[in-house]
PDB file of C-alpha atoms in Angstrom:
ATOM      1  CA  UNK A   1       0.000   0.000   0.000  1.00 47.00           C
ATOM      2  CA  UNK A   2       1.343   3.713  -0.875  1.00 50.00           C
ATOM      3  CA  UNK A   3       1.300   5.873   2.218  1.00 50.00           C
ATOM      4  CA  UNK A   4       1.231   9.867   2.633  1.00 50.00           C
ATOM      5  CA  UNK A   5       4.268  10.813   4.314  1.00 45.00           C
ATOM      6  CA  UNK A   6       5.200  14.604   5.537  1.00 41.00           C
ATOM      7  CA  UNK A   7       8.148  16.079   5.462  1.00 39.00           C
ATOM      8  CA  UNK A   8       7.874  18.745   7.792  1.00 37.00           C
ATOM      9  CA  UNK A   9      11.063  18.879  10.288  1.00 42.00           C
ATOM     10  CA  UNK A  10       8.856  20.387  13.336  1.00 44.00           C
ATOM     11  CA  UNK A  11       7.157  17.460  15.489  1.00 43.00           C
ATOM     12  CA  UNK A  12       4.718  19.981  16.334  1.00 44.00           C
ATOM     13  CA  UNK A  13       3.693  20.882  12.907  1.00 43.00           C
ATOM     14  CA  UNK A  14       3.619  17.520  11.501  1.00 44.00           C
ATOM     15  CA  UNK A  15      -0.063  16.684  12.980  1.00 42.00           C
ATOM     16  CA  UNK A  16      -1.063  20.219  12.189  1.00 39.00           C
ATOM     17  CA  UNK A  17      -0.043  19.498   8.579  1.00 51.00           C
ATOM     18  CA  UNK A  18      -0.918  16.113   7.325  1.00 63.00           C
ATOM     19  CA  UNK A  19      -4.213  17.228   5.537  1.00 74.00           C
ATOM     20  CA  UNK A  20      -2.384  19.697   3.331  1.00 77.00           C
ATOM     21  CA  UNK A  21       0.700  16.940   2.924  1.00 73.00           C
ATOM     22  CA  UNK A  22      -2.470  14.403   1.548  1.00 76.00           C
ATOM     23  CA  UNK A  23      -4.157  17.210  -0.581  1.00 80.00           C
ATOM     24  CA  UNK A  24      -0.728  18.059  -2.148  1.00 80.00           C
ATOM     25  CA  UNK A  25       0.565  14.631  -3.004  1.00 77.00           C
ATOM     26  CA  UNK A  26      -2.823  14.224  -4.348  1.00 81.00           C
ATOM     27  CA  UNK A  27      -2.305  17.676  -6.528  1.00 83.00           C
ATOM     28  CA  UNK A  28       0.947  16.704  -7.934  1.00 81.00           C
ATOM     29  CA  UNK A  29       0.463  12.906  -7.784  1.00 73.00           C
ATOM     30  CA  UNK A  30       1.549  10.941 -10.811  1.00 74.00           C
ATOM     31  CA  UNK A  31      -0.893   8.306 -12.046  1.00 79.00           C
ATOM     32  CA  UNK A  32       0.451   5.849 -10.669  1.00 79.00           C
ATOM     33  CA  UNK A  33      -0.415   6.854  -6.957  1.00 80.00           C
ATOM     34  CA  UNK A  34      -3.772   7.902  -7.946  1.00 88.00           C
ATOM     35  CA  UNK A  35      -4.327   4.064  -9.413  1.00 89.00           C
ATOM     36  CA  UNK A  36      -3.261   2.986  -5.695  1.00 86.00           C
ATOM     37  CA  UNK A  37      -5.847   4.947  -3.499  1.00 89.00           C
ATOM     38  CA  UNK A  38      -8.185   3.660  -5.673  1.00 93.00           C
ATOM     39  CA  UNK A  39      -7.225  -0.029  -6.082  1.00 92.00           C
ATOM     40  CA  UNK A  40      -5.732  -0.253  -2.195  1.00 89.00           C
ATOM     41  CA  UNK A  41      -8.912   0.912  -0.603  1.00 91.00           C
ATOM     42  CA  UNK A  42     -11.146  -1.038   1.001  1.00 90.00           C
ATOM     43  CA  UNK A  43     -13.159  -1.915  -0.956  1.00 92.00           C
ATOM     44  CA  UNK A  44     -11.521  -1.060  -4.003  1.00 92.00           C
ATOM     45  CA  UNK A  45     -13.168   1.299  -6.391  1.00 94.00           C
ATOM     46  CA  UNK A  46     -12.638  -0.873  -9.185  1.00 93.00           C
ATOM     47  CA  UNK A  47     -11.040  -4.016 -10.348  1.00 92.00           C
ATOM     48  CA  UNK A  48      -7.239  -2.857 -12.134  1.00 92.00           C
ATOM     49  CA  UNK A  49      -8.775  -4.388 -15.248  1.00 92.00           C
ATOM     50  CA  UNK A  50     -11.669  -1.620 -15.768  1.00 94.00           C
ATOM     51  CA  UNK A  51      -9.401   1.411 -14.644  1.00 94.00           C
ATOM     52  CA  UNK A  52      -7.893   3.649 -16.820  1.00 92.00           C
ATOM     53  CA  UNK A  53      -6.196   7.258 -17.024  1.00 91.00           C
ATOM     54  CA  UNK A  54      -7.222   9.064 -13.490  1.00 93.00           C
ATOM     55  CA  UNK A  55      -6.535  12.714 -12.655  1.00 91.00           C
ATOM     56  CA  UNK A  56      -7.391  14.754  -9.638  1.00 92.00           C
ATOM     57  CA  UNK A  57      -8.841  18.050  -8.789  1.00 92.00           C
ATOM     58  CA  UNK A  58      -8.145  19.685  -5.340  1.00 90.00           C
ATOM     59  CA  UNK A  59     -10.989  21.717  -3.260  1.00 90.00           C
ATOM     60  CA  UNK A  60     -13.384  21.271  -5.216  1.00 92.00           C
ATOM     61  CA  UNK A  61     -16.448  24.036  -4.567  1.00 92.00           C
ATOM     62  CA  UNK A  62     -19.283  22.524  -2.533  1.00 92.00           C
ATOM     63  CA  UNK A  63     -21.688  24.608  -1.413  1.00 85.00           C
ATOM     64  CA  UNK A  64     -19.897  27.745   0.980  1.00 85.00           C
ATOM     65  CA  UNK A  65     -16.877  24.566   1.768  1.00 88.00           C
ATOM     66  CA  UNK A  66     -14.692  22.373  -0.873  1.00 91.00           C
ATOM     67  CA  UNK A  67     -14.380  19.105  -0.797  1.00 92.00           C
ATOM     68  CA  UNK A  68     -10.914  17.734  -0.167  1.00 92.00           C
ATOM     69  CA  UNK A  69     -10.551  15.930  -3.625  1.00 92.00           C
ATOM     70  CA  UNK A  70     -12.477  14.551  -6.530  1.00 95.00           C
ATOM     71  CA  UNK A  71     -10.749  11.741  -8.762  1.00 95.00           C
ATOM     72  CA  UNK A  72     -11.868  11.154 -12.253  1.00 95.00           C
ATOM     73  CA  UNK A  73     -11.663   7.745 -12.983  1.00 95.00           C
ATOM     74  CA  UNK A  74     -11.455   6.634 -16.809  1.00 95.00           C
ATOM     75  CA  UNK A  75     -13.949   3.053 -16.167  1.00 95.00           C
ATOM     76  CA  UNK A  76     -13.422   0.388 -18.859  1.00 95.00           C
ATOM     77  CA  UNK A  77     -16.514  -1.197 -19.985  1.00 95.00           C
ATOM     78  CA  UNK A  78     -15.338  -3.090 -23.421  1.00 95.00           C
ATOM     79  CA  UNK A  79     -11.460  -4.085 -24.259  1.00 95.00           C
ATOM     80  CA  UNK A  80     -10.530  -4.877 -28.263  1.00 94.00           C
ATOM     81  CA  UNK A  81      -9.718  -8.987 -28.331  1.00 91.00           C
ATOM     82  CA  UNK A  82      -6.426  -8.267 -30.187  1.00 85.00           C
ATOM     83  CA  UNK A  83      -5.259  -6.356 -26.976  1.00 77.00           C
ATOM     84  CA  UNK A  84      -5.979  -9.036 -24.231  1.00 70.00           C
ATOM     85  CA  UNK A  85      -3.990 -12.192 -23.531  1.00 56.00           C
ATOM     86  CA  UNK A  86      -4.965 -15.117 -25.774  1.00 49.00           C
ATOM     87  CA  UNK A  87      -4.663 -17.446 -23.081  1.00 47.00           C
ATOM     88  CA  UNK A  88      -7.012 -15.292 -20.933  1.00 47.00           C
ATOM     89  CA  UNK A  89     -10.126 -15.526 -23.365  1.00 45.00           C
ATOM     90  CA  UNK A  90      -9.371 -18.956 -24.842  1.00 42.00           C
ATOM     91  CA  UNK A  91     -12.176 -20.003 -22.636  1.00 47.00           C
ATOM     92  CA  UNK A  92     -14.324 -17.689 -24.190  1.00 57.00           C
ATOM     93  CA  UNK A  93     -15.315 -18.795 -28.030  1.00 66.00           C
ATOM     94  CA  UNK A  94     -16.107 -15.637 -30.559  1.00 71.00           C
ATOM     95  CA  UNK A  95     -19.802 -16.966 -32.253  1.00 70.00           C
ATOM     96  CA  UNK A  96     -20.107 -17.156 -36.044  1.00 72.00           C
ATOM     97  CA  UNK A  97     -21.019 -13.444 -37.204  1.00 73.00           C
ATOM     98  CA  UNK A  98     -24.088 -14.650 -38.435  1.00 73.00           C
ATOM     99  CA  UNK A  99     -25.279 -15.723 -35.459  1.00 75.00           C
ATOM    100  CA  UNK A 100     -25.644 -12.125 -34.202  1.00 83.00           C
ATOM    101  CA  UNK A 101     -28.708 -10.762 -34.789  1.00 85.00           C
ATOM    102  CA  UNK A 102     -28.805  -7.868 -33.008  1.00 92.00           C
ATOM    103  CA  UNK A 103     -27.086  -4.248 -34.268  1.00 93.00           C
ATOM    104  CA  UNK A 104     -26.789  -1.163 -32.655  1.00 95.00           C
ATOM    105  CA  UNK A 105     -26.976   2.244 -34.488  1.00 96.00           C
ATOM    106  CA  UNK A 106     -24.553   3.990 -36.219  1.00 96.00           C
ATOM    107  CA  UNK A 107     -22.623   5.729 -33.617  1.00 96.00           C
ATOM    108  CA  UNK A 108     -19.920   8.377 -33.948  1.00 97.00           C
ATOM    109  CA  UNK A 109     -16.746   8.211 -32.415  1.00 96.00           C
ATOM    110  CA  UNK A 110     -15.298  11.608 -33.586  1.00 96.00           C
ATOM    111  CA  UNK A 111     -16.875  14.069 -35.606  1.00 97.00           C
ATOM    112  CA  UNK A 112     -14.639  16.356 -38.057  1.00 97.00           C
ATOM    113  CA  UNK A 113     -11.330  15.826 -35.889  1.00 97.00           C
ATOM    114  CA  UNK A 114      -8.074  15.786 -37.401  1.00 97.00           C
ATOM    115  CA  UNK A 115      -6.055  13.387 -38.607  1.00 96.00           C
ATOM    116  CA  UNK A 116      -3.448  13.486 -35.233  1.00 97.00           C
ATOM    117  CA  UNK A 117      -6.971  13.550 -33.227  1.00 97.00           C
ATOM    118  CA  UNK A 118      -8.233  10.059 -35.289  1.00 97.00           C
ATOM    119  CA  UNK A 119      -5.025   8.620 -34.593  1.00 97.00           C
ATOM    120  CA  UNK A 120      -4.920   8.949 -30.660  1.00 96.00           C
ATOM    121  CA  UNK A 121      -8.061   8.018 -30.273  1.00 96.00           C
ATOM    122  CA  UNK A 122      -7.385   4.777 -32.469  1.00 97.00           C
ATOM    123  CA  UNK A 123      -4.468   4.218 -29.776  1.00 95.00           C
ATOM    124  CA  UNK A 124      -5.808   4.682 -26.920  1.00 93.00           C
ATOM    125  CA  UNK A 125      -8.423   1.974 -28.149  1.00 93.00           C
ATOM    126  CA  UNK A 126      -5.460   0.000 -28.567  1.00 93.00           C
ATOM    127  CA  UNK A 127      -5.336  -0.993 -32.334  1.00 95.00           C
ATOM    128  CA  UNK A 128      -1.795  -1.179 -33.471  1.00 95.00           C
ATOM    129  CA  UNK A 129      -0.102   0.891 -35.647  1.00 95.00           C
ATOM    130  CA  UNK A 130      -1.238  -1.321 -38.706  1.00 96.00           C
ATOM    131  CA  UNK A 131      -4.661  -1.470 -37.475  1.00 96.00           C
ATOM    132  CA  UNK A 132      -4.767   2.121 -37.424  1.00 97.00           C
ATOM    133  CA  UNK A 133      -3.334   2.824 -40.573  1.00 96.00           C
ATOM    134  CA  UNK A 134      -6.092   0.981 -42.277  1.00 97.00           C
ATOM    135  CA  UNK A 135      -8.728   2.277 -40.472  1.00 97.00           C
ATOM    136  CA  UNK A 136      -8.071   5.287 -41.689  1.00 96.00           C
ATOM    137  CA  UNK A 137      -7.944   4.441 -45.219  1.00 95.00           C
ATOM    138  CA  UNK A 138     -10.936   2.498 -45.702  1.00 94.00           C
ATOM    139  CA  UNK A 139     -12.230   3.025 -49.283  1.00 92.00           C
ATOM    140  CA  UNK A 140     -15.723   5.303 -48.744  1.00 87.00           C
ATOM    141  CA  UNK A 141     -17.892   2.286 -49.021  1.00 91.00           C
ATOM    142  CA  UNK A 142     -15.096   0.125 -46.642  1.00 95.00           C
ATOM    143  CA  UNK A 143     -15.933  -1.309 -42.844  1.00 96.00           C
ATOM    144  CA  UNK A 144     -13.348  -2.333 -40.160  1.00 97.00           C
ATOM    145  CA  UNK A 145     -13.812  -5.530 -38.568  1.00 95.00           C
ATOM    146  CA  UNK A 146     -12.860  -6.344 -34.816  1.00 95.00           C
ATOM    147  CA  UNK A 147     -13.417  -8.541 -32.270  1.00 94.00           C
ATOM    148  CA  UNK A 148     -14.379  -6.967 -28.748  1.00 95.00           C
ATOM    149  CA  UNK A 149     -14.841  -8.359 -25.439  1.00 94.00           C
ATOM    150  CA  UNK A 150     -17.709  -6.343 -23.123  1.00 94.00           C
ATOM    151  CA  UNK A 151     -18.253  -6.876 -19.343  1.00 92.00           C
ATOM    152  CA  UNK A 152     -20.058  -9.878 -17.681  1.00 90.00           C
ATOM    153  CA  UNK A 153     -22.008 -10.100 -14.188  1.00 87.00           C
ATOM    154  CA  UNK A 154     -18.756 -10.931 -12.356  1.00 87.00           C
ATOM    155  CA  UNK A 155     -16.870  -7.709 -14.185  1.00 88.00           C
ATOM    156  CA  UNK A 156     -14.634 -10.021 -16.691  1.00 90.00           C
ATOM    157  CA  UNK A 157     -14.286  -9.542 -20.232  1.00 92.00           C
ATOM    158  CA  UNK A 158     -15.782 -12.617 -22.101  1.00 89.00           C
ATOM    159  CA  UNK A 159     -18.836 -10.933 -24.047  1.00 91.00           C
ATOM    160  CA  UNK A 160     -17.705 -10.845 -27.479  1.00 92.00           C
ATOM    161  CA  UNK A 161     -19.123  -8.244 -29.945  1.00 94.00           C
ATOM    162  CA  UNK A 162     -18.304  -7.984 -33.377  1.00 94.00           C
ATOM    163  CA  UNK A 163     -17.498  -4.121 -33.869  1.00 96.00           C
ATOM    164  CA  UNK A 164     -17.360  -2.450 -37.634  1.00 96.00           C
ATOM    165  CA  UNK A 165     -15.384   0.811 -37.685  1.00 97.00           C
ATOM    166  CA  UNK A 166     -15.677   3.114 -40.616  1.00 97.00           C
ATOM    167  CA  UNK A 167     -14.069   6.623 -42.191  1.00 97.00           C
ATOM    168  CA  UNK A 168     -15.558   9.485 -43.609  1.00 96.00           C
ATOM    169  CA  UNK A 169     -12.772  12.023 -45.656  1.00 95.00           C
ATOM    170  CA  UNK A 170     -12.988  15.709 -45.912  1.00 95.00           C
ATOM    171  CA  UNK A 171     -11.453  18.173 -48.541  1.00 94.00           C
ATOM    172  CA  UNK A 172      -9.850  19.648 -45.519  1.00 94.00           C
ATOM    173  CA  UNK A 173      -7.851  17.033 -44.303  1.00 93.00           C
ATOM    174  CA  UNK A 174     -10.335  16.356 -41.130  1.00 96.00           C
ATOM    175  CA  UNK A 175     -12.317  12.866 -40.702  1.00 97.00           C
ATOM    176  CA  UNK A 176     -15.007  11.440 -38.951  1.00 97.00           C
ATOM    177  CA  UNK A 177     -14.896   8.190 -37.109  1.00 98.00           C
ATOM    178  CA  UNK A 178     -18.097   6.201 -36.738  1.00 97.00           C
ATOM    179  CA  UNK A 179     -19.135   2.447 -35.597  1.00 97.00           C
ATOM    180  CA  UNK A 180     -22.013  -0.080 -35.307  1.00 96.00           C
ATOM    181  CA  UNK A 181     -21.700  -3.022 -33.263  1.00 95.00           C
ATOM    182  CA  UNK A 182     -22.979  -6.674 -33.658  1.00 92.00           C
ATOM    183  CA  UNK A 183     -23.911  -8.593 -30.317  1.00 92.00           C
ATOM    184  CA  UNK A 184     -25.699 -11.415 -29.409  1.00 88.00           C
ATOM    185  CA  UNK A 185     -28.085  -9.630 -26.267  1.00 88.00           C
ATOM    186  CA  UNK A 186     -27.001  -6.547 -24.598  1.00 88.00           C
ATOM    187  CA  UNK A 187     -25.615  -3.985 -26.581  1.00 93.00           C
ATOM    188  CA  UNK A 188     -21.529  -2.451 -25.512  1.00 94.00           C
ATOM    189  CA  UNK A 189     -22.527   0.652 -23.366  1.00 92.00           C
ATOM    190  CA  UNK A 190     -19.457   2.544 -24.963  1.00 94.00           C
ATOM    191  CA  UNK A 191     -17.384   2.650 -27.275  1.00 95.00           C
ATOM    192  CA  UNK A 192     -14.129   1.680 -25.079  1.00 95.00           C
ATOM    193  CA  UNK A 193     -14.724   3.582 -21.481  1.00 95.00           C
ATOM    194  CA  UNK A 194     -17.151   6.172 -19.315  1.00 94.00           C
ATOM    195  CA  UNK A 195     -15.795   8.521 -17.214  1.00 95.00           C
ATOM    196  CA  UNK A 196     -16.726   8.583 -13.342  1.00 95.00           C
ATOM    197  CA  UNK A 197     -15.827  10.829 -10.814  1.00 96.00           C
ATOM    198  CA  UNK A 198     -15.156   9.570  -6.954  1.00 96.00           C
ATOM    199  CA  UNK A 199     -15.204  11.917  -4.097  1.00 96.00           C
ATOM    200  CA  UNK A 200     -12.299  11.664  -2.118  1.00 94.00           C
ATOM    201  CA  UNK A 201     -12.019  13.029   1.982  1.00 93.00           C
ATOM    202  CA  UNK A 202      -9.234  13.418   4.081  1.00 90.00           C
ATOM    203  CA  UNK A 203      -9.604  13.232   7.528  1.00 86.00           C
ATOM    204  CA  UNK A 204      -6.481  13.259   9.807  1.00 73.00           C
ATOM    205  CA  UNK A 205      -7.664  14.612  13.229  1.00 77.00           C
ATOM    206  CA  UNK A 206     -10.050  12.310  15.269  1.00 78.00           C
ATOM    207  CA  UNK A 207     -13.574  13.169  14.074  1.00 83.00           C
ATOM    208  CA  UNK A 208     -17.023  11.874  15.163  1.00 90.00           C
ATOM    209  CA  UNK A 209     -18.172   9.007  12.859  1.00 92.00           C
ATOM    210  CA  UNK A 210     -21.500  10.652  12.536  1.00 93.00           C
ATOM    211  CA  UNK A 211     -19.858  14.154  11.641  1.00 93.00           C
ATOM    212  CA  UNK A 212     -17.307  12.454   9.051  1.00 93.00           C
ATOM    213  CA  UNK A 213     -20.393  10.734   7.817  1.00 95.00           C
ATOM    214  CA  UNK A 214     -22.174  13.636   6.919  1.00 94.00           C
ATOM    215  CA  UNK A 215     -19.445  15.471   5.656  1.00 94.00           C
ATOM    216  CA  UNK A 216     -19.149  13.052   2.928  1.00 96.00           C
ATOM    217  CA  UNK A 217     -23.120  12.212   1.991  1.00 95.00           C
ATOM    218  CA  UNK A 218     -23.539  16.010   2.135  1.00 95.00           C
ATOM    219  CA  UNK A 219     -20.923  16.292  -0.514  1.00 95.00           C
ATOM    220  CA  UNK A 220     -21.528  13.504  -2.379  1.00 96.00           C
ATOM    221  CA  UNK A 221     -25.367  14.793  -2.907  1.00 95.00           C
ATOM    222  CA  UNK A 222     -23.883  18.189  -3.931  1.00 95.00           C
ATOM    223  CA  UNK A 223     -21.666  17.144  -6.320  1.00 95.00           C
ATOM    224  CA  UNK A 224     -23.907  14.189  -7.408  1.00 95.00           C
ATOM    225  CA  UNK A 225     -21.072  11.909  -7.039  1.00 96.00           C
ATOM    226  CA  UNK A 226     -22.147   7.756  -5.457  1.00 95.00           C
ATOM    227  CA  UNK A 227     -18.964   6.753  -4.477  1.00 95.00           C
ATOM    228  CA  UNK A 228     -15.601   8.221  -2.103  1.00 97.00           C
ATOM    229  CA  UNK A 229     -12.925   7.818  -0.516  1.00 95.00           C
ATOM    230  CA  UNK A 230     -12.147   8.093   3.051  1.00 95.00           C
ATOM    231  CA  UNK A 231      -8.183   9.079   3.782  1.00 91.00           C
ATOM    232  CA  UNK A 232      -7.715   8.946   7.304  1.00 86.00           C
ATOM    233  CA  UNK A 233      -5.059   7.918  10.146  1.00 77.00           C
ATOM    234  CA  UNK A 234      -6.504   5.463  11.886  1.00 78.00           C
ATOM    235  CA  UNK A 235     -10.250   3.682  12.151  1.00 83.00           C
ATOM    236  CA  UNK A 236     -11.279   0.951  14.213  1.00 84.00           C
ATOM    237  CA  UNK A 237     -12.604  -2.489  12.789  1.00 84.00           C
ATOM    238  CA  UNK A 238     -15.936  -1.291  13.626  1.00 89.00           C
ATOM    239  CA  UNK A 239     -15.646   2.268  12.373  1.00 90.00           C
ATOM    240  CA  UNK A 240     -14.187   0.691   9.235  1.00 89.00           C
ATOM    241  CA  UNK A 241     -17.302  -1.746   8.762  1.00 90.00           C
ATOM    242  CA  UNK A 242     -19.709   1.122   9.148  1.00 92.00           C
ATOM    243  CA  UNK A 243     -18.582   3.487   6.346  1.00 94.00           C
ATOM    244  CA  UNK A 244     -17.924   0.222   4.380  1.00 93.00           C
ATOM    245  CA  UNK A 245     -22.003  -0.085   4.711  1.00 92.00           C
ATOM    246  CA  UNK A 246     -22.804   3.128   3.441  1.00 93.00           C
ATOM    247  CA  UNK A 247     -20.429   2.610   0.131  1.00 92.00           C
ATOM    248  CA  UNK A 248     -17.484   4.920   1.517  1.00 95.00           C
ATOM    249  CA  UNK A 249     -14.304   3.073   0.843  1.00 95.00           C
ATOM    250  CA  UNK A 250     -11.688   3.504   3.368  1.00 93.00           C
ATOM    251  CA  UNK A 251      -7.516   4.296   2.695  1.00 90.00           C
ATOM    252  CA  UNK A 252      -5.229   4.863   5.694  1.00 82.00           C
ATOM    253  CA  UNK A 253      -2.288   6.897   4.949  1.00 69.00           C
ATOM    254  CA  UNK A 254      -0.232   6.173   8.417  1.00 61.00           C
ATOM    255  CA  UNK A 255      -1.418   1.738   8.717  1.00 48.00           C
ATOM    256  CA  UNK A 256      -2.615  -1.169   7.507  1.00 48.00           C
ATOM    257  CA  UNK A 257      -6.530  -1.794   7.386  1.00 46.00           C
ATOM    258  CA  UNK A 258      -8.465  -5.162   8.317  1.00 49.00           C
ATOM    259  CA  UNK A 259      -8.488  -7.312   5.262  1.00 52.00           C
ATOM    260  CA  UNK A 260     -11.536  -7.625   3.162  1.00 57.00           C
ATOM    261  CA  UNK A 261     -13.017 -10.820   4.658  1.00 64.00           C
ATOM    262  CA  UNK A 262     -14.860 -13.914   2.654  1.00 73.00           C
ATOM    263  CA  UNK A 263     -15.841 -16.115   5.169  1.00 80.00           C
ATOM    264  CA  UNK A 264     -16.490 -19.071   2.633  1.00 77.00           C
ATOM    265  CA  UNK A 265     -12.531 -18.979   1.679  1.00 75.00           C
ATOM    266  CA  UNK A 266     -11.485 -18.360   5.232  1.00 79.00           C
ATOM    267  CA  UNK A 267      -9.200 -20.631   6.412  1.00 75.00           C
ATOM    268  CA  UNK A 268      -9.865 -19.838  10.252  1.00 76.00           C
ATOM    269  CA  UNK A 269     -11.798 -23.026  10.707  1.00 77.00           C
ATOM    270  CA  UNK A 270     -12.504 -22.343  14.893  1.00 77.00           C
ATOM    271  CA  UNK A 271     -14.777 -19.241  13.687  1.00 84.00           C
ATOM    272  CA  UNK A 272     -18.582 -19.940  14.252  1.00 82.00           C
ATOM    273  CA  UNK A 273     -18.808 -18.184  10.773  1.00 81.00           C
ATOM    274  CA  UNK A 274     -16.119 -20.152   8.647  1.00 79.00           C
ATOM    275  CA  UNK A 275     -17.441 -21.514   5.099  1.00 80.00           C
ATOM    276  CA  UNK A 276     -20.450 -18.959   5.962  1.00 79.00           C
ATOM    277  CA  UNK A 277     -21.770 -17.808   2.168  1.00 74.00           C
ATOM    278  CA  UNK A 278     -24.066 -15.087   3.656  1.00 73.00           C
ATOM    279  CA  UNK A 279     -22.199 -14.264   6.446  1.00 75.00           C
ATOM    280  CA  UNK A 280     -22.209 -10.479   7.503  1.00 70.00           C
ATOM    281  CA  UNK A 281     -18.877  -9.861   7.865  1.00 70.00           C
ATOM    282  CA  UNK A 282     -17.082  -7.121   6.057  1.00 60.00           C
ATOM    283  CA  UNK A 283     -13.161  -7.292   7.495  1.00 58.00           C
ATOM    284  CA  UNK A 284     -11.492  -9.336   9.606  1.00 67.00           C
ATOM    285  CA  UNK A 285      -8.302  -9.524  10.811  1.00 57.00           C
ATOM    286  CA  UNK A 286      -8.075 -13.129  11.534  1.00 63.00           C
ATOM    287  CA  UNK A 287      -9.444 -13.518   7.982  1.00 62.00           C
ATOM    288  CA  UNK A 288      -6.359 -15.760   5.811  1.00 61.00           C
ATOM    289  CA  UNK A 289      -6.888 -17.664   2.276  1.00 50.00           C
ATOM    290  CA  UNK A 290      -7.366 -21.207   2.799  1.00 46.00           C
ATOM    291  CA  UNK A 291      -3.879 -23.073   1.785  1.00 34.00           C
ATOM    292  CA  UNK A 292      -3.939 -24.303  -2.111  1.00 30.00           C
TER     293      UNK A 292
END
């Protein structure tokens, strides 16, 4: 887990200061420490295989106040096949095109962009430098082909989609980018990702659980943002369990939390609750993976 640490010399001004040391690494943070608040949390955010490009924004306006932080999180929803490991969807077999009877509509990707514009979106898509060179010079009648993987009910990518990419040419040098997809029931809900935003608080002197709580549901109804981030020092177990309940994910900056607890996995067989599939627990420190 990344921690916050300050650098100020002055024991005295070290508690004083820990809220601005958090809101500044979070200002200047590279992506890298952004990914880890919001993959280290508890719960995480999202799984690392839906999260992409994140940047932050520092006091944000709320009301007469600012919130501490808001992160904007870059959510994957559907991944090109070509960009995956094989042996991670050789499970999955792609049906015969024919098979899917459902289309969407014509969608556009980018409208009258330029040619440098076409191209990074392309990449960031991840179609290779071939791929992309042949997207963009489709005859005017000409489709791209590609095999996609969407989301299933456990957040994987094994829904394939046929997706059919085309180009539109200008006299000025600008093109258009548009795409229909083929699928077999529920229709990609993006082209590649959505952007979400996640509220993030930083609390480093001992607060009331109630007051901390309100701080953040008064925020996140302001800002119209569902999920956040807690930052804080310490919490106990039960503390920790209770924002956990009311979708507030929980980061300490200064020690470990309780582990995320699955009672059916546990391998603490003298617990009452052990092998439990319902059981109510959210962390436990006793909780450990059974032994493979």
């Amino acid at each position: 887990m990344t921690h916050f640490v300050s650098t100020y010399p002055h024991p005295d001004r070290v508690a004083a200061s820990l809220h601005d040391q958090v809101q500044i690494a979070l200002a200047i943070a590279d992506e890298s420490l952004l990914r880890s608040l919001l993959l280290n949390c508890l719960p995480a955010v999202l799984p690392a295989h839906q999260l992409g490009a994140v940047s932050a924004a520092i006091g944000v306006p709320v009301g007469k106040k600012a919130a501490d932080g808001v992160l904007t999180v870059e959510q994957i929803h559907c991944i090109l096949a070509d960009s995956i490991d094989t042996d991670a969807t050789a499970a999955t077999q792609r049906p015969d095109p024919r098979s899917l009877k459902c289309e969407s509509e014509l969608q556009t990707l980018g409208q009258s962009i330029s040619l440098a514009q076409a191209i990074a979106l392309l990449q960031q898509a991840e179609f290779s430098p071939a791929q992309v060179e042949e997207i963009l010079h489709l005859s005017s009648e000409g489709w791209y082909k590609s095999w996609w993987y969407s989301i299933d009910a456990e957040g994987n990518f094994t829904v394939p989609f046929l997706r059919q990419l085309r180009t539109l040419r200008y006299a000025n040098g600008r093109v258009t980018l548009q795409y229909k997809d083929r699928f077999e029931q529920d229709k990609p809900p993006c082209f590649r990702s959505q952007p979400r935003q996640v509220l993030v608080e930083i609390e480093t002197e001992p607060q009331s659980f109630r007051h901390t709580l309100e701080k953040i549901n008064y925020a996140k109804a302001k800002l119209n943002i569902p999920a956040a981030i807690l930052i804080c020092d310490r919490l106990s177990d039960l503390e920790v369990q209770g924002f956990v309940s009311q979708q507030i994910s929980i980061y300490s900056s200064t020690a470990e939390l309780p582990v995320q607890a699955d009672c059916q996995s546990c391998a603490a067989i003298e617990c009452p609750l052990h092998g439990h599939t319902d059981s109510p627990v959210i962390t436990c420190r006793q909780y450990c993976v059974q032994a493979v």
